Amino acid sequence: MFTPTYLAQQLINALNLGSLYALVAIGLTMVYGILRLINFAHGDMMTLGAYLALAGISALVLPAWAALVLPMLVIALVGVLIERLAYRPLRGAPEVAMLITSLAVSSLIQNGATMLLTAQPRPLRVPSALTQRIAFGDLSIAVMDLGIIALAAVLMVALGVFVKRTTIGIAMRACSENLRAAQLMGVDVNRVIVVAFAISAGLAGAAGVLWSSKFGLVDPFMGFVPGLKAFVAAVIGGIGSIPGAMLGGYLLGFAEVFFVAFAPPELSGYRDAFVFALLLIVLLVRPAGLLGRGEVNRA
Amino acid sequence: MNHRIGWLIAGLVLALAGASQFLLNDYYQRVLSVIAINIILAVSLNLTNGISGDFSLGHAAFMAIGAYTSAVLTLPVRMKAIVLPDLPVWLGQLEVPFVFALVLGALLAALIAALVGTPVLRLRGHYLSVATLGLMVIVQVVALNWQPVTRGARGINGLPPFTTPLWAYGAMLLTVGIIWRVVHSPLGRAMIAVREDELGAACRGVRVFRTRLAAFIIGAAFASIAGGLWAHLITAITPASFSFLLTFNVVAMVVIGGMGSISGSVAGAVLLTLLPELLRRVETSLALGGQPLYGLSQVVIALLMLGVMIFRPGGLFGREELPAVLARFQRRRSAQRQAPHPSPSS
């Protein structure tokens, strides 16, 4: 059963899932690093992105690349808007206030979508060129799977360059290290926060488009569990650290896929339980994560 | 004297709940019972989210634990043979009185809360929120997959309808009473101290971790009791019943009522139980393009919560309890009566 082909197939699956988790986890970790906010509405950016792609493909007949780029840009804007309306009025309030607000935003998006678009899952049909499979010997891989892996890699490299080289990227890392000090050094904190929300939401929107084209369905609650799992990925990598979120995303993708592939089949229904059990273990053994700075103090 | 008023109110509530069983129809009895169950949920969640300063999102999970425990333990043996034939033999031949089932469910929930809380509550920050949402997913997944005991996605139906308004209000009064005593005990003061200043509390000799864990465990136990009561009110449970929506609504009750105030949680629970009941008619009658507006009441609750966070972060009651609020009103009114233009000293 565990032939090299089977292994390679699982490897591709793991890379796929890991890429998506990493894209979502980056946004969570960026916002957490600056604002100490666990953004529960982050997964819902995926949902919105998926709905936009659905509208773009089925109603406007956009080409595939536009059905990816357009939602990314719109969702980035949505992220900025939410920050402006919901989170900025709470600047300076206790940390828990923003967490509660993010819960409310999440519920608003999920139930607003239910109200206007019904809870019925809708099929998303991607162009047939993307679902074609390429054969490598015994192994056959869908074009889309390769596309997701490559695209996620490109986005992450671009983000890495942005954070390392541009002024605003450097300011962002400074804010993540110490918000107060960065502000005293003349960093425009509000601008950094806006950019962080835009990138974070944009990446989640892209992940949502990719997620729904891979699994073929869009519904109002689709982003919730992936959003939570991305948080697990961010914690594994060390929350607040962008490379950590990438690493954590891939590790979680591997852990989940290989759990399903190698655990007894009657256990495969427990994959989500396995992921969150992993979270508890990480919090017990190494709460700062793999690449975290160990700022999580013990009480 | 305060105690005597408390007992008086409790007696009155019980008498009214008992009378409602003879005077009101099934629908109103059910709404009344749901109010009581939601009060239990909100008041118990307030112990962590308002009093000890952690933010748990695990109430749906603990409710599910209570609901399934009570369902499996109280289902009559001959029903079990049909509905749950694959149950382990000792469970299949067990039929436990409702009260014991509720207590056992509470103990199980407390145990699981201890298991989850031990790694998480040692950490700073709001790791508890994510870990408890994770627990919710774990509990749902187990309920979906543990076929012999939970019947998977089909859920368990035909539960004996034990929960009457009298049961619900009895349990509610017990919960509010116990949690009131806890909050006003040395343990409760320790919880508040931890919320206000963790380091300061630790320096004063408060065992921070134990205090936070205690709040979390007590809250979980009462959530489980509410879950059991709810199961035997609706008489059918499925894994999907215990979703994020449920947790969110309880959080909304606590936030809108005022985190840290028991009276606030009670008020929030009453308000947010009645609101969807009233909006339900709007949802189905106010159709948009022929579609009923399902989800409208949840949208309203979410907007209400956003508004509260921005404009009145303390909620209805802030951190005060009803007697203090009433006393302040009285003082203000008597001050106004004495001097129409209040002097700086008043």
XYZ file of C-alpha atoms in Angstrom, chain B residues 27-334:
308
model
C -44.536 27.232 23.347
C -44.387 29.768 26.171
C -43.223 27.121 28.630
C -40.413 26.258 26.245
C -39.357 29.891 25.764
C -39.375 30.346 29.548
C -37.181 27.275 30.015
C -34.766 28.418 27.292
C -34.427 31.745 29.110
C -33.467 29.932 32.312
C -30.977 27.697 30.478
C -29.410 30.703 28.772
C -29.093 32.440 32.138
C -27.167 29.414 33.421
C -24.905 29.564 30.358
C -24.285 33.305 30.512
C -23.691 33.447 34.267
C -21.261 30.520 34.128
C -19.376 31.942 31.124
C -19.145 35.263 32.946
C -17.056 33.552 35.617
C -14.139 33.198 33.197
C -14.820 35.910 30.642
C -15.890 38.572 33.117
C -14.553 37.745 36.560
C -11.189 36.013 36.131
C -10.317 37.822 32.906
C -9.712 34.883 30.564
C -11.731 34.514 27.415
C -13.249 31.073 26.964
C -15.156 30.105 23.835
C -15.801 26.577 24.998
C -19.383 26.712 26.151
C -20.796 24.836 23.146
C -18.284 22.061 23.789
C -19.170 21.736 27.470
C -22.882 21.880 26.672
C -22.408 19.056 24.190
C -20.614 16.997 26.830
C -23.484 17.535 29.270
C -26.150 16.906 26.658
C -24.672 13.647 25.366
C -23.835 12.374 28.856
C -27.322 13.001 30.090
C -28.901 11.603 26.917
C -26.970 8.338 27.051
C -27.443 7.889 30.793
C -31.173 8.635 31.056
C -32.518 7.001 27.903
C -34.799 4.114 29.027
C -33.160 0.699 28.628
C -35.707 -0.601 26.125
C -35.234 2.530 23.982
C -31.459 2.046 24.094
C -31.838 -1.437 22.648
C -33.442 0.147 19.573
C -31.723 3.527 19.258
C -28.223 2.662 20.470
C -27.850 -1.113 20.025
C -24.050 -1.005 19.872
C -23.629 0.647 23.255
C -21.210 -1.122 25.626
C -23.239 -3.581 27.706
C -22.806 -1.816 31.056
C -24.008 1.465 29.538
C -26.839 -0.219 27.669
C -28.317 -1.586 30.879
C -27.914 1.611 32.840
C -30.735 4.043 33.412
C -29.865 6.884 35.746
C -32.198 9.497 37.289
C -32.000 12.908 35.591
C -30.316 14.692 38.520
C -27.488 12.174 38.702
C -27.024 12.333 34.946
C -26.679 16.115 35.151
C -24.169 15.849 37.992
C -22.124 13.188 36.178
C -22.105 15.333 33.033
C -20.886 18.288 35.074
C -18.078 16.191 36.554
C -17.019 14.970 33.115
C -17.030 18.530 31.739
C -14.993 19.682 34.745
C -12.446 16.935 34.107
C -12.099 17.875 30.441
C -11.860 21.562 31.336
C -9.003 20.678 33.687
C -7.236 18.753 30.914
C -7.560 21.645 28.434
C -6.986 24.387 30.975
C -3.793 22.968 32.442
C -1.528 23.627 29.443
C -3.327 26.752 28.256
C -4.009 28.756 31.406
C -0.333 28.864 32.323
C 0.214 31.114 29.306
C -0.343 34.824 28.989
C -2.623 36.161 26.309
C -5.775 34.775 24.853
C -4.640 31.286 23.960
C -7.639 29.981 25.888
C -10.043 31.366 23.247
C -8.443 29.422 20.433
C -7.866 26.305 22.497
C -11.507 26.218 23.609
C -12.743 26.743 20.039
C -10.433 23.868 19.146
C -12.062 21.843 21.923
C -15.426 22.609 20.341
C -14.216 21.172 17.034
C -12.783 18.117 18.825
C -16.068 17.479 20.658
C -18.067 17.864 17.439
C -15.752 15.489 15.595
C -15.975 12.905 18.369
C -19.772 13.201 18.441
C -19.818 12.710 14.658
C -17.551 9.674 14.637
C -18.244 7.778 17.877
C -21.170 5.919 16.310
C -21.989 3.353 19.043
C -22.514 6.019 21.694
C -23.570 9.165 19.816
C -25.171 7.738 16.641
C -22.970 10.104 14.599
C -24.567 12.770 12.452
C -28.087 11.423 13.029
C -27.848 12.361 16.680
C -30.001 10.953 19.457
C -33.699 11.739 19.489
C -36.705 10.723 21.535
C -35.092 11.786 24.804
C -37.445 11.848 27.799
C -38.747 15.459 28.119
C -37.634 15.951 31.737
C -36.965 19.680 31.516
C -39.976 21.657 32.701
C -39.882 25.352 33.701
C -39.666 24.219 37.329
C -36.527 22.148 36.641
C -34.981 24.887 34.512
C -35.608 27.661 37.015
C -34.579 25.473 39.934
C -31.249 24.786 38.256
C -30.928 28.419 37.253
C -31.433 29.681 40.814
C -28.953 27.115 42.111
C -26.386 28.214 39.515
C -26.816 31.929 40.123
C -26.732 31.332 43.885
C -23.566 29.241 43.802
C -21.753 31.544 41.383
C -22.785 34.588 43.419
C -21.293 32.916 46.503
C -18.114 32.000 44.607
C -17.634 35.536 43.306
C -18.114 36.995 46.782
C -15.796 34.470 48.443
C -12.014 34.719 48.887
C -11.664 32.649 45.705
C -13.795 35.144 43.793
C -11.762 38.062 45.093
C -8.628 36.241 43.965
C -10.169 35.870 40.486
C -10.900 39.580 40.304
C -7.396 40.370 41.537
C -5.924 38.191 38.776
C -8.084 39.956 36.218
C -7.022 43.400 37.396
C -3.304 42.774 37.799
C -1.821 39.339 37.447
C 1.628 40.249 38.724
C 0.208 42.248 41.610
C -2.035 39.377 42.606
C 0.835 36.910 42.436
C 2.935 39.174 44.661
C 0.109 39.220 47.181
C 0.196 35.441 47.356
C -2.651 34.603 44.966
C -1.972 31.361 43.117
C -2.686 32.782 39.685
C -2.801 29.571 37.658
C -4.975 27.694 40.147
C -7.383 30.605 40.415
C -7.820 30.914 36.676
C -8.215 27.144 36.355
C -10.858 27.118 39.094
C -12.929 29.745 37.295
C -12.681 27.815 34.028
C -13.619 24.469 35.609
C -16.598 25.818 37.544
C -17.899 27.565 34.418
C -17.535 24.374 32.387
C -19.447 22.293 34.940
C -22.449 24.613 34.863
C -22.369 24.823 31.064
C -22.613 21.038 31.037
C -25.677 21.150 33.311
C -27.272 23.664 30.950
C -26.490 21.306 28.067
C -28.236 18.430 29.842
C -31.289 20.546 30.576
C -31.379 21.742 26.968
C -31.148 18.191 25.596
C -34.171 17.104 27.618
C -36.088 20.224 26.643
C -35.602 19.871 22.872
C -35.524 16.024 23.222
C -33.217 15.639 20.205
C -29.504 16.379 19.882
C -27.085 16.240 16.950
C -23.396 17.205 16.743
C -24.367 20.229 14.640
C -26.472 21.623 17.512
C -23.321 22.526 19.408
C -21.669 24.885 16.978
C -19.825 28.181 17.085
C -23.191 29.935 16.797
C -24.196 28.693 20.230
C -20.960 29.842 21.846
C -21.184 33.156 20.072
C -24.676 33.812 21.374
C -23.635 33.106 24.961
C -20.611 35.385 24.538
C -22.955 38.066 23.180
C -25.192 37.729 26.267
C -22.233 38.215 28.585
C -20.750 41.107 26.572
C -24.030 42.952 26.082
C -25.031 42.426 29.709
C -21.652 43.637 30.926
C -18.624 41.419 31.472
C -18.026 40.923 35.162
C -21.593 41.518 36.298
C -23.817 38.568 37.244
C -26.933 40.730 36.960
C -25.716 41.833 33.546
C -25.361 38.239 32.366
C -28.908 37.502 33.525
C -30.225 40.568 31.706
C -28.221 39.758 28.571
C -29.531 36.188 28.561
C -33.159 37.306 28.862
C -32.717 39.957 26.173
C -30.930 37.755 23.656
C -33.372 34.878 24.119
C -36.393 37.057 23.460
C -34.872 39.028 20.574
C -34.569 36.095 18.122
C -38.051 34.899 19.118
C -39.427 38.290 18.082
C -37.267 38.540 14.966
C -38.167 35.037 13.812
C -41.479 36.328 12.491
C -39.674 39.106 10.633
C -37.227 36.614 9.139
C -39.928 34.573 7.469
C -42.335 37.370 6.564
C -39.858 39.977 5.332
C -38.702 38.136 2.257
C -36.015 39.537 -0.009
C -36.511 38.373 -3.588
C -38.704 35.505 -2.414
C -36.023 34.289 0.019
C -36.759 34.227 3.729
C -34.104 36.223 5.571
C -32.667 33.388 7.648
C -29.767 34.693 9.665
C -31.300 38.120 10.242
C -31.468 37.745 14.021
C -27.817 36.649 14.115
C -26.868 39.672 12.016
C -28.752 41.908 14.438
C -26.980 40.333 17.429
C -23.570 40.757 15.760
C -24.282 44.420 14.979
C -25.554 44.959 18.522
C -22.313 43.527 19.840
C -20.178 45.713 17.559
C -22.162 48.748 18.713
C -21.726 47.829 22.374
C -17.963 47.347 21.952
C -17.550 50.761 20.321
C -20.047 52.915 22.205
C -20.577 51.224 25.568
C -17.751 48.749 26.185
C -19.057 47.981 29.672
C -22.350 46.644 28.337
C -25.618 47.263 30.165
C -24.350 46.850 33.703
C -20.599 47.395 33.449
C -19.105 45.471 36.345
C -21.778 46.433 38.844
C -24.529 44.277 40.293
C -28.185 45.191 40.414
C -28.314 46.338 44.096
C -25.435 48.773 43.487
C -27.065 50.141 40.353
C -30.404 50.586 42.108
C -28.740 52.280 45.061
C -26.990 54.712 42.766
C -30.259 55.564 41.041
C -31.869 56.158 44.406
C -29.036 58.378 45.561
C -29.187 60.386 42.372
C -32.920 60.840 42.672
C -32.822 61.926 46.290
